[in-house]
GROMACS .gro file of N, CA, C and O in nm:
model
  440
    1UNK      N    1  -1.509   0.295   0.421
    1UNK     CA    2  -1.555   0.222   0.305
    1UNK      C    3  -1.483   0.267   0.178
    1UNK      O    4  -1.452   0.189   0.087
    2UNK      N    5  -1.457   0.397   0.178
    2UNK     CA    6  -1.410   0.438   0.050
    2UNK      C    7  -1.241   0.366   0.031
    2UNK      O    8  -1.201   0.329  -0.080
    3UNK      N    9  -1.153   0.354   0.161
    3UNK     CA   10  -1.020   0.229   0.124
    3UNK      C   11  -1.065   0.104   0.072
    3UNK      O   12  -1.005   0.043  -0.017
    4UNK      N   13  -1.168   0.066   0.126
    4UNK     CA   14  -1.236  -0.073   0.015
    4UNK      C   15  -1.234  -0.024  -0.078
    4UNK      O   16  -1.119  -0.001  -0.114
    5UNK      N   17  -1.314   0.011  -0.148
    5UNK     CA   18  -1.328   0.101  -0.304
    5UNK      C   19  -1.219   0.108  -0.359
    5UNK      O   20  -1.185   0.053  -0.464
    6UNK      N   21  -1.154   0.180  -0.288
    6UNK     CA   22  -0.986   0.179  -0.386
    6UNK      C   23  -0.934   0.083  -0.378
    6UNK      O   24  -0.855   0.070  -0.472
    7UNK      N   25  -0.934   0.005  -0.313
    7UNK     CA   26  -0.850  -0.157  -0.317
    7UNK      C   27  -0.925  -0.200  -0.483
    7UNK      O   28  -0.842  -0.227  -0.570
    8UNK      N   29  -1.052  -0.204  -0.516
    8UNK     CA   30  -1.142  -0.309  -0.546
    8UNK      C   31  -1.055  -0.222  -0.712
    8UNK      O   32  -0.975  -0.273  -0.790
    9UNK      N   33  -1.107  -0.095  -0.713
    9UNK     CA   34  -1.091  -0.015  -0.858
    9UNK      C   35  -0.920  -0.021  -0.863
    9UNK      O   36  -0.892   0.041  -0.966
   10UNK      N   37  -0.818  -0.058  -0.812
   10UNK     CA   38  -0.718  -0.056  -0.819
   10UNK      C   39  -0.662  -0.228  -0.852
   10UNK      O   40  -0.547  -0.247  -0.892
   11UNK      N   41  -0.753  -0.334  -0.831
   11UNK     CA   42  -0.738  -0.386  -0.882
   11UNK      C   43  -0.784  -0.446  -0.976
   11UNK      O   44  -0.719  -0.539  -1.024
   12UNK      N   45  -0.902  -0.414  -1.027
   12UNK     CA   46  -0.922  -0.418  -1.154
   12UNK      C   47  -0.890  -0.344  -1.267
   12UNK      O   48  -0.922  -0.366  -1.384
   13UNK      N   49  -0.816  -0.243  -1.212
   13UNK     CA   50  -0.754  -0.134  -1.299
   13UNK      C   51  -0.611  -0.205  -1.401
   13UNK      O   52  -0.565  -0.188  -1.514
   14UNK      N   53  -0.579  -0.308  -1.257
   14UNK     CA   54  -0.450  -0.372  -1.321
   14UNK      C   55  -0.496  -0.560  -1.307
   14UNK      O   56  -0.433  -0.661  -1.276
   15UNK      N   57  -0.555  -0.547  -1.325
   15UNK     CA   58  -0.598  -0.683  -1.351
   15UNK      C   59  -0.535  -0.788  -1.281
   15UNK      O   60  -0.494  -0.895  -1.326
   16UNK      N   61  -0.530  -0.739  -1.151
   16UNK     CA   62  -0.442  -0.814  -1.051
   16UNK      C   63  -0.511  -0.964  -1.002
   16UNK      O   64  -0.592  -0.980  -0.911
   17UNK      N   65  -0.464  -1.045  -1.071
   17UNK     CA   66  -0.483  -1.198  -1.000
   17UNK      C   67  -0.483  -1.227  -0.825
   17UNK      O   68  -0.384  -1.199  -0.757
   18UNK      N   69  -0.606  -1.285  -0.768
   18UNK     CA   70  -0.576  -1.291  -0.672
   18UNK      C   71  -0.527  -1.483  -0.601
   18UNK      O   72  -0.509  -1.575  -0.681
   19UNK      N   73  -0.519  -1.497  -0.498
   19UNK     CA   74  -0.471  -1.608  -0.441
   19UNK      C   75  -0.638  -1.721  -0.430
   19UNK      O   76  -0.753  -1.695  -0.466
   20UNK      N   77  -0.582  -1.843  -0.365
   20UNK     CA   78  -0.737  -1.900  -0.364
   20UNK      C   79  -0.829  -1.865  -0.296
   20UNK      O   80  -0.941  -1.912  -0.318
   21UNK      N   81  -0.798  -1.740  -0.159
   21UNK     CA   82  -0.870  -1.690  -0.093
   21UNK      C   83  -0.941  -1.567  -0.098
   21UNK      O   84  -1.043  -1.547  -0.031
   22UNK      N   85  -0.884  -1.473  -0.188
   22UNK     CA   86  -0.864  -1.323  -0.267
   22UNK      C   87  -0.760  -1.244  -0.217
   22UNK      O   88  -0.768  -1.124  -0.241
   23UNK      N   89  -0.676  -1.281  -0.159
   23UNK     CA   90  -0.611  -1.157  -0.154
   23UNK      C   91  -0.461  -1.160  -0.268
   23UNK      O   92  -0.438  -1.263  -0.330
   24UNK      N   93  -0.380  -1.052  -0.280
   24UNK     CA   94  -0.333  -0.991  -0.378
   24UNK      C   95  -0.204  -0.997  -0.311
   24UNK      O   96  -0.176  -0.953  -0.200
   25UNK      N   97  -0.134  -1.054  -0.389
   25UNK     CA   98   0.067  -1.079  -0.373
   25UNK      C   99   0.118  -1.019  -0.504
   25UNK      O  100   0.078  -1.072  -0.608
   26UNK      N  101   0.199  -0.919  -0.512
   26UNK     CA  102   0.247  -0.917  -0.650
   26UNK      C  103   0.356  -0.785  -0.596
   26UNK      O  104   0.357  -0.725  -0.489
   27UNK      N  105   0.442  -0.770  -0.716
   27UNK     CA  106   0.530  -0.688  -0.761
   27UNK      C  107   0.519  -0.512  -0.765
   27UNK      O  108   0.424  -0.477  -0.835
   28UNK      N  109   0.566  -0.443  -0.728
   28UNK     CA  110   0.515  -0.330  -0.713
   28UNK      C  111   0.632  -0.216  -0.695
   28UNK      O  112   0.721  -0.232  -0.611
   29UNK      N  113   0.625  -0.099  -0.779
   29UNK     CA  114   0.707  -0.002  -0.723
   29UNK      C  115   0.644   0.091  -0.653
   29UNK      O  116   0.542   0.149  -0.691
   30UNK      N  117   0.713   0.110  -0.529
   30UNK     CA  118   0.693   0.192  -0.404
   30UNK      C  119   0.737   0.337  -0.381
   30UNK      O  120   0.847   0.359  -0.331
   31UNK      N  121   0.667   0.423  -0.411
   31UNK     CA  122   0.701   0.590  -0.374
   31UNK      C  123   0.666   0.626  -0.241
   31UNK      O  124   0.558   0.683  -0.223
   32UNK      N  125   0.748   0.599  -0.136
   32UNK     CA  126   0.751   0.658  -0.051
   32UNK      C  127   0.790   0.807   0.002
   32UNK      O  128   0.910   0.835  -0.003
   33UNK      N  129   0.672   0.937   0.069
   33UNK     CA  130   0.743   1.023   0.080
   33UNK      C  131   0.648   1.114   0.233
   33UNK      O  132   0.530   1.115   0.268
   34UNK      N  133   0.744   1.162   0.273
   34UNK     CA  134   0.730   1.228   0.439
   34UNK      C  135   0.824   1.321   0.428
   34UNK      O  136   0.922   1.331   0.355
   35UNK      N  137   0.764   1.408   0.536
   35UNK     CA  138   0.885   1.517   0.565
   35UNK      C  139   1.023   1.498   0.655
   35UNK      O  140   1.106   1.587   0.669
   36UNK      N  141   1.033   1.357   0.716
   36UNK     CA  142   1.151   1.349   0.749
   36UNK      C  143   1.232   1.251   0.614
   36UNK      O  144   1.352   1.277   0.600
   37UNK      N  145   1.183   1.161   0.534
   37UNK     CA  146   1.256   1.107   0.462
   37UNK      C  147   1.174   1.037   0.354
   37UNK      O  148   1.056   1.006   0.370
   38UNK      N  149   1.252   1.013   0.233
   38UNK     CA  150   1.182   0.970   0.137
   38UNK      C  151   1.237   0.872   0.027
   38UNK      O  152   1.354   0.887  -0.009
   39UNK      N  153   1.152   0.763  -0.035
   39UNK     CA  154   1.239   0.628  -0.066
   39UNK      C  155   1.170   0.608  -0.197
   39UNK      O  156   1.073   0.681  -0.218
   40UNK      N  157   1.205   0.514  -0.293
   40UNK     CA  158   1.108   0.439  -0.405
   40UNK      C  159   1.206   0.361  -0.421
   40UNK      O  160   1.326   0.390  -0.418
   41UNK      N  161   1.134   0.209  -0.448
   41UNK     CA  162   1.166   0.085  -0.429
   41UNK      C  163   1.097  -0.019  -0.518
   41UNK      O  164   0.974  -0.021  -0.517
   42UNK      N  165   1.135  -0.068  -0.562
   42UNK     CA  166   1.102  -0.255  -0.603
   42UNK      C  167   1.074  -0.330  -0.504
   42UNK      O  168   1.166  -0.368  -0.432
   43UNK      N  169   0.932  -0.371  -0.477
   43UNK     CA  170   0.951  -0.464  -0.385
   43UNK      C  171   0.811  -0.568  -0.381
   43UNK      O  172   0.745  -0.552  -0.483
   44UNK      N  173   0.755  -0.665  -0.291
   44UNK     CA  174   0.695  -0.763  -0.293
   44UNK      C  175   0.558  -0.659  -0.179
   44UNK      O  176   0.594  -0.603  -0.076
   45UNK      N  177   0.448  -0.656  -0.218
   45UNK     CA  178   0.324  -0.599  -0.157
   45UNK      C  179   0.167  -0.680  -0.154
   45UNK      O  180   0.083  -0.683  -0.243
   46UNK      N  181   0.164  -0.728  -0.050
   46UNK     CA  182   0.019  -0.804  -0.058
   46UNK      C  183  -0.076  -0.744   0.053
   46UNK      O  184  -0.055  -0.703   0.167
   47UNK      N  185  -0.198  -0.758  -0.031
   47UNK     CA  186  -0.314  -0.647   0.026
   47UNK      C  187  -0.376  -0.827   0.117
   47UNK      O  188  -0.343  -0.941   0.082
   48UNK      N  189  -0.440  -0.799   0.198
   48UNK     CA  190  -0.518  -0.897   0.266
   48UNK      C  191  -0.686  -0.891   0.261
   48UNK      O  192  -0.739  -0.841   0.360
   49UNK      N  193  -0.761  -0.929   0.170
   49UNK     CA  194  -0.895  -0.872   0.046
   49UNK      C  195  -0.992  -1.009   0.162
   49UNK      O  196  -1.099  -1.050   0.116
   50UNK      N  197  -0.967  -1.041   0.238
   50UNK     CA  198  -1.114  -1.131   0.358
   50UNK      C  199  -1.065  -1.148   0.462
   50UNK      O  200  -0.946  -1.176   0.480
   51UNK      N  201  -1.183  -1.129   0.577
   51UNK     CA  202  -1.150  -1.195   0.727
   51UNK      C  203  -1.178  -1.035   0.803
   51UNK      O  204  -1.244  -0.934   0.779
   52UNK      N  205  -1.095  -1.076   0.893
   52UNK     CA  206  -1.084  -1.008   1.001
   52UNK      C  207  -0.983  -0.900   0.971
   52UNK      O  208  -1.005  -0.785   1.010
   53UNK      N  209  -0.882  -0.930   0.909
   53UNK     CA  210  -0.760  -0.838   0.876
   53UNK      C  211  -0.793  -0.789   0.716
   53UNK      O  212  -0.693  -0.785   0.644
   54UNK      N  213  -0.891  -0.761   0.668
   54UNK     CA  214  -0.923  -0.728   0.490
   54UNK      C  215  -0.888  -0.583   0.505
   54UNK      O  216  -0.901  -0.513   0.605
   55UNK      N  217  -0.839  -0.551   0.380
   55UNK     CA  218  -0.801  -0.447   0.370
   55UNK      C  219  -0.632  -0.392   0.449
   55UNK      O  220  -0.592  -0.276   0.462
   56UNK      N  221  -0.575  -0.501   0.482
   56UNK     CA  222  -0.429  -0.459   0.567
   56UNK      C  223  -0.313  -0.462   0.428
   56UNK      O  224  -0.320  -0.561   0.355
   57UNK      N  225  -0.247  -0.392   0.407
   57UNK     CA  226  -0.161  -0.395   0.311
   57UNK      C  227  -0.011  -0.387   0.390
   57UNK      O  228   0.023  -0.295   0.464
   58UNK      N  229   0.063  -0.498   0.358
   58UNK     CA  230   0.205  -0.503   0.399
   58UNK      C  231   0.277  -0.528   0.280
   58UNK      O  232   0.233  -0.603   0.193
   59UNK      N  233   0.447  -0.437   0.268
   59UNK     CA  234   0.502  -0.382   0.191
   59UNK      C  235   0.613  -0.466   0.242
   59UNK      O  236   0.613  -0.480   0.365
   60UNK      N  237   0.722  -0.534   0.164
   60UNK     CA  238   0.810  -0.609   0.209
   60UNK      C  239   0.971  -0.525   0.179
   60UNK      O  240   1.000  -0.471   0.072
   61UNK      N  241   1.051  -0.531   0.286
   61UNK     CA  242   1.159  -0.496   0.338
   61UNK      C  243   1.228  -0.528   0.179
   61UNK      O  244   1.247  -0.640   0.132
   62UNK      N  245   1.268  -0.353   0.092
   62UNK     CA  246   1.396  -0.404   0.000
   62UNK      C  247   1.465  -0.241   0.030
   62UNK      O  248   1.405  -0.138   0.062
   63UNK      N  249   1.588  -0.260   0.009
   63UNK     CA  250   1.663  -0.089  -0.007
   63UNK      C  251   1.655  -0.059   0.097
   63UNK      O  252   1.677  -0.123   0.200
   64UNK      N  253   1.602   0.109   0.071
   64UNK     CA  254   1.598   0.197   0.185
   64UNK      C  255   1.463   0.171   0.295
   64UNK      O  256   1.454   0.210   0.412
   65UNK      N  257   1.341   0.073   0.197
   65UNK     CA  258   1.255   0.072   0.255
   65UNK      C  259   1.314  -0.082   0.389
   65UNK      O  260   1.349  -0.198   0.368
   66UNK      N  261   1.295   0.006   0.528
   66UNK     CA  262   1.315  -0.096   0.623
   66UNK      C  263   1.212  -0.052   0.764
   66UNK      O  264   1.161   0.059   0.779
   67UNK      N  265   1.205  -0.119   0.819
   67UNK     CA  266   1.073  -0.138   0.898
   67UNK      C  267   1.143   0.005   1.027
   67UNK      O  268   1.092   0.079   1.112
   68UNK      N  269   1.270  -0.018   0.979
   68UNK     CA  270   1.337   0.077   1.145
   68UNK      C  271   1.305   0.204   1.127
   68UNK      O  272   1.285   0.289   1.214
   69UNK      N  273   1.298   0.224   0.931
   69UNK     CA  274   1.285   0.389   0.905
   69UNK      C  275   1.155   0.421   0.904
   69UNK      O  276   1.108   0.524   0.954
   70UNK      N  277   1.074   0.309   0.833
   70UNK     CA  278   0.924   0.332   0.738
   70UNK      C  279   0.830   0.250   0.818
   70UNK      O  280   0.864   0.153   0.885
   71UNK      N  281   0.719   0.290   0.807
   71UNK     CA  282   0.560   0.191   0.848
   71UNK      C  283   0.543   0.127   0.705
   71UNK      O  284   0.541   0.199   0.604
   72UNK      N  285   0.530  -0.032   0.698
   72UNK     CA  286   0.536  -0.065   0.611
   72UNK      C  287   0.407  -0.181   0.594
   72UNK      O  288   0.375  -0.244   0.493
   73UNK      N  289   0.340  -0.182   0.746
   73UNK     CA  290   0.211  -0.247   0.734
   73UNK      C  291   0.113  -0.101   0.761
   73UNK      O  292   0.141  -0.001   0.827
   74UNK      N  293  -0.013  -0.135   0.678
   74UNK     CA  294  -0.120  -0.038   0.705
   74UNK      C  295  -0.250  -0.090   0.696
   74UNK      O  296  -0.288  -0.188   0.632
   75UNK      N  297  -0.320  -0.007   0.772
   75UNK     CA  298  -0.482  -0.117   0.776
   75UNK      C  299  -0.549   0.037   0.741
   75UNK      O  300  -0.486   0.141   0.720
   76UNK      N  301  -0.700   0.016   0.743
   76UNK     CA  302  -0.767   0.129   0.696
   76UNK      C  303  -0.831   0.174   0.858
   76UNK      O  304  -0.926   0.251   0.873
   77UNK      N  305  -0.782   0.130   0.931
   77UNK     CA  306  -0.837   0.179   1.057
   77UNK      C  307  -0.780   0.349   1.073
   77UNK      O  308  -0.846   0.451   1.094
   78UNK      N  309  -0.568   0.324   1.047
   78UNK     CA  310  -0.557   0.414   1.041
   78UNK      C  311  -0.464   0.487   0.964
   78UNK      O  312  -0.370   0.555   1.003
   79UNK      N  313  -0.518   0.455   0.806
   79UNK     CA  314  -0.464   0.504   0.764
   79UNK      C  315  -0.587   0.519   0.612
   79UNK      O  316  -0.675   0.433   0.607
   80UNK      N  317  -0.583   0.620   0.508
   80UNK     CA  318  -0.673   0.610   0.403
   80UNK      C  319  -0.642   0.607   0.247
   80UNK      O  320  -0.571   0.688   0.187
   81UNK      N  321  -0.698   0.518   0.203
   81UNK     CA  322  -0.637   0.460   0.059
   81UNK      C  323  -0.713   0.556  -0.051
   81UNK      O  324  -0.824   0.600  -0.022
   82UNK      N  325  -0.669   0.578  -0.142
   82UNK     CA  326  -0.710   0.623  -0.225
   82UNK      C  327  -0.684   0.563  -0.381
   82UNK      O  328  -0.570   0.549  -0.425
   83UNK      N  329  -0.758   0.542  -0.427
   83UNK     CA  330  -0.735   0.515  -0.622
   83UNK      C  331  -0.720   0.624  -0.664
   83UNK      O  332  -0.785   0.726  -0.639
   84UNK      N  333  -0.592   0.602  -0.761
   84UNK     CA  334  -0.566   0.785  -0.822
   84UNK      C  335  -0.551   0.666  -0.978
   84UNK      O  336  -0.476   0.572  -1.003
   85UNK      N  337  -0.682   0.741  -1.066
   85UNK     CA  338  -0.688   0.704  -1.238
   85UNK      C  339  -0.558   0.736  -1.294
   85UNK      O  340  -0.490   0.668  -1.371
   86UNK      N  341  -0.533   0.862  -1.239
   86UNK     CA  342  -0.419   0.923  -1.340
   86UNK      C  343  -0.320   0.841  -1.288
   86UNK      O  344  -0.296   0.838  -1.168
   87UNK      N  345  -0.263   0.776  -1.366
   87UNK     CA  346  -0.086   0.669  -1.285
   87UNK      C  347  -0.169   0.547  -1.250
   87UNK      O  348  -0.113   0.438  -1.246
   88UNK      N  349  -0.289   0.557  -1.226
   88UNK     CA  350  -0.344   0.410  -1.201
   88UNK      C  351  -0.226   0.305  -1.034
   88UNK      O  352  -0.180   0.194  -1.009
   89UNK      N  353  -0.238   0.472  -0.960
   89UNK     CA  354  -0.159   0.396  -0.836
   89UNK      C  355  -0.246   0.368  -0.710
   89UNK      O  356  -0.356   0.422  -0.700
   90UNK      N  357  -0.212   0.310  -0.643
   90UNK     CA  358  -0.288   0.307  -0.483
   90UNK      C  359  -0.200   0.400  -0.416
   90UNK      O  360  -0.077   0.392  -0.413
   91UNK      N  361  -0.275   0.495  -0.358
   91UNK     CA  362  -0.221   0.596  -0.246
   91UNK      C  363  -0.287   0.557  -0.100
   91UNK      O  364  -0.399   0.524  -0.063
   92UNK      N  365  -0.157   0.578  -0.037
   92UNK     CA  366  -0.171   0.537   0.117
   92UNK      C  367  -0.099   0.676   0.196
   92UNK      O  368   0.016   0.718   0.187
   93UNK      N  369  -0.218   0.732   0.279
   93UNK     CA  370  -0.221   0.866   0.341
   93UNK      C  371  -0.224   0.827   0.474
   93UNK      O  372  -0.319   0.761   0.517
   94UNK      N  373  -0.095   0.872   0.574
   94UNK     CA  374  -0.096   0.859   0.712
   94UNK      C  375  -0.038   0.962   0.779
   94UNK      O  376  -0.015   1.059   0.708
   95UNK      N  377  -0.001   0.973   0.910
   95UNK     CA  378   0.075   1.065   0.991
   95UNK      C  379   0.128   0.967   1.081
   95UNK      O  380   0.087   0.853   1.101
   96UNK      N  381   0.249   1.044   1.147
   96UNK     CA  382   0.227   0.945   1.279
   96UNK      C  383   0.425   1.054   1.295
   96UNK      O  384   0.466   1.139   1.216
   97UNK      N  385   0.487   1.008   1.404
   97UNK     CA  386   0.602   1.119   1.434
   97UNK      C  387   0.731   1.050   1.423
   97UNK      O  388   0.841   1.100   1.449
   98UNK      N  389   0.705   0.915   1.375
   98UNK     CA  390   0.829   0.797   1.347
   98UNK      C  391   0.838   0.911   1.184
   98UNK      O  392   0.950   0.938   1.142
   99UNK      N  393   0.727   0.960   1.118
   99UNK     CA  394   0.752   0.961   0.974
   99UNK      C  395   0.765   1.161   0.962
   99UNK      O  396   0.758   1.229   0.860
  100UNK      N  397   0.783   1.203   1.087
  100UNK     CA  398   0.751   1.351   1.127
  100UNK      C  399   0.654   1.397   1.069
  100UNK      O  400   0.670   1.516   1.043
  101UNK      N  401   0.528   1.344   1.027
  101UNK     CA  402   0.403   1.412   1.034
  101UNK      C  403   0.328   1.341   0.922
  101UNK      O  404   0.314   1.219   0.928
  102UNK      N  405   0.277   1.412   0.816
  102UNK     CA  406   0.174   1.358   0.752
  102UNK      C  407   0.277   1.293   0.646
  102UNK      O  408   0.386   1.347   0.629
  103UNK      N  409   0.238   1.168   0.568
  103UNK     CA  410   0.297   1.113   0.476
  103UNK      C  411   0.217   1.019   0.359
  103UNK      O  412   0.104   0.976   0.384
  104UNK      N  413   0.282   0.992   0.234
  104UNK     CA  414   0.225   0.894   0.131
  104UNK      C  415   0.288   0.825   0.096
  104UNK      O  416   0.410   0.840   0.088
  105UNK      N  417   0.204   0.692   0.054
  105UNK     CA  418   0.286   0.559  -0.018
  105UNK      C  419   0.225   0.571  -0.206
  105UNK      O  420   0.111   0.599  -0.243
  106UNK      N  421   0.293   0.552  -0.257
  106UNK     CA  422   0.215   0.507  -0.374
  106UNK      C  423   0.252   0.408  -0.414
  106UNK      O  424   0.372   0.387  -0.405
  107UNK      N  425   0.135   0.271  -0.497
  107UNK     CA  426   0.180   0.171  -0.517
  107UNK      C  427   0.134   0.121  -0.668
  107UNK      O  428   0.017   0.099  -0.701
  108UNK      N  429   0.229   0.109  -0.736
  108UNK     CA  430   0.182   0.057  -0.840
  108UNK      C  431   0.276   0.001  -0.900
  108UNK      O  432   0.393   0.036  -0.912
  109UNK      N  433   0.184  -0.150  -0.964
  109UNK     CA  434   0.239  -0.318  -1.018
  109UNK      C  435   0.328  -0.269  -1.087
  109UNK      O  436   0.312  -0.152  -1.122
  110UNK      N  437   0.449  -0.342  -1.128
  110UNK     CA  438   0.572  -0.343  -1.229
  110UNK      C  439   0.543  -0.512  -1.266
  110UNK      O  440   0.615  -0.571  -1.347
   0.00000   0.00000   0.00000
């Protein structure tokens, strides 16, 4: 419940317009960082805010960020979002051994 929460305070933080259904398409710089490699990017990010898939956030292919290096879809099954006030970013906390262990996204609108 608490990745809901941060979706909800993260976008009202930035006053993010949503689509006719609610979910959230917009502009975003990307801090990607892990202990095998690490990226920040310009790129296109939409959260999926109803249904069956709410709460899935996919990050679209620019630069270094590419699907061969990075996980670039995340759901809250397994992975946990956080609202950080300070920077007013969305943090995305995972592990997995494609990224050699524990890793973060941060996302915030440009």
């Amino acid at each position: 419940m608490e990745s809901f929460h941060a979706i909800h305070d993260f976008k009202d933080a930035h006053d993010l317009e949503t689509d006719q259904v609610g979910n959230l398409d917009f502009r975003a710089f990307v801090e990607y960082r892990s202990p095998s490699r690490n990226a920040s990017e310009i790129t296109n990010v939409k959260i999926i805010r109803n249904g069956y898939q709410d709460g899935q956030i996919s990050i679209e292919e620019s630069g270094e960020l590419v699907a061969e290096n990075y996980h670039l879809d995340f759901t809250t099954q397994y992975q946990k979002y956080r609202y950080c006030e300070e920077g007013k970013k969305l943090s995305v906390a995972g592990g997995s051994p494609k990224m050699g262990g524990k890793y973060s996204v941060a996302i915030s609108p440009v």
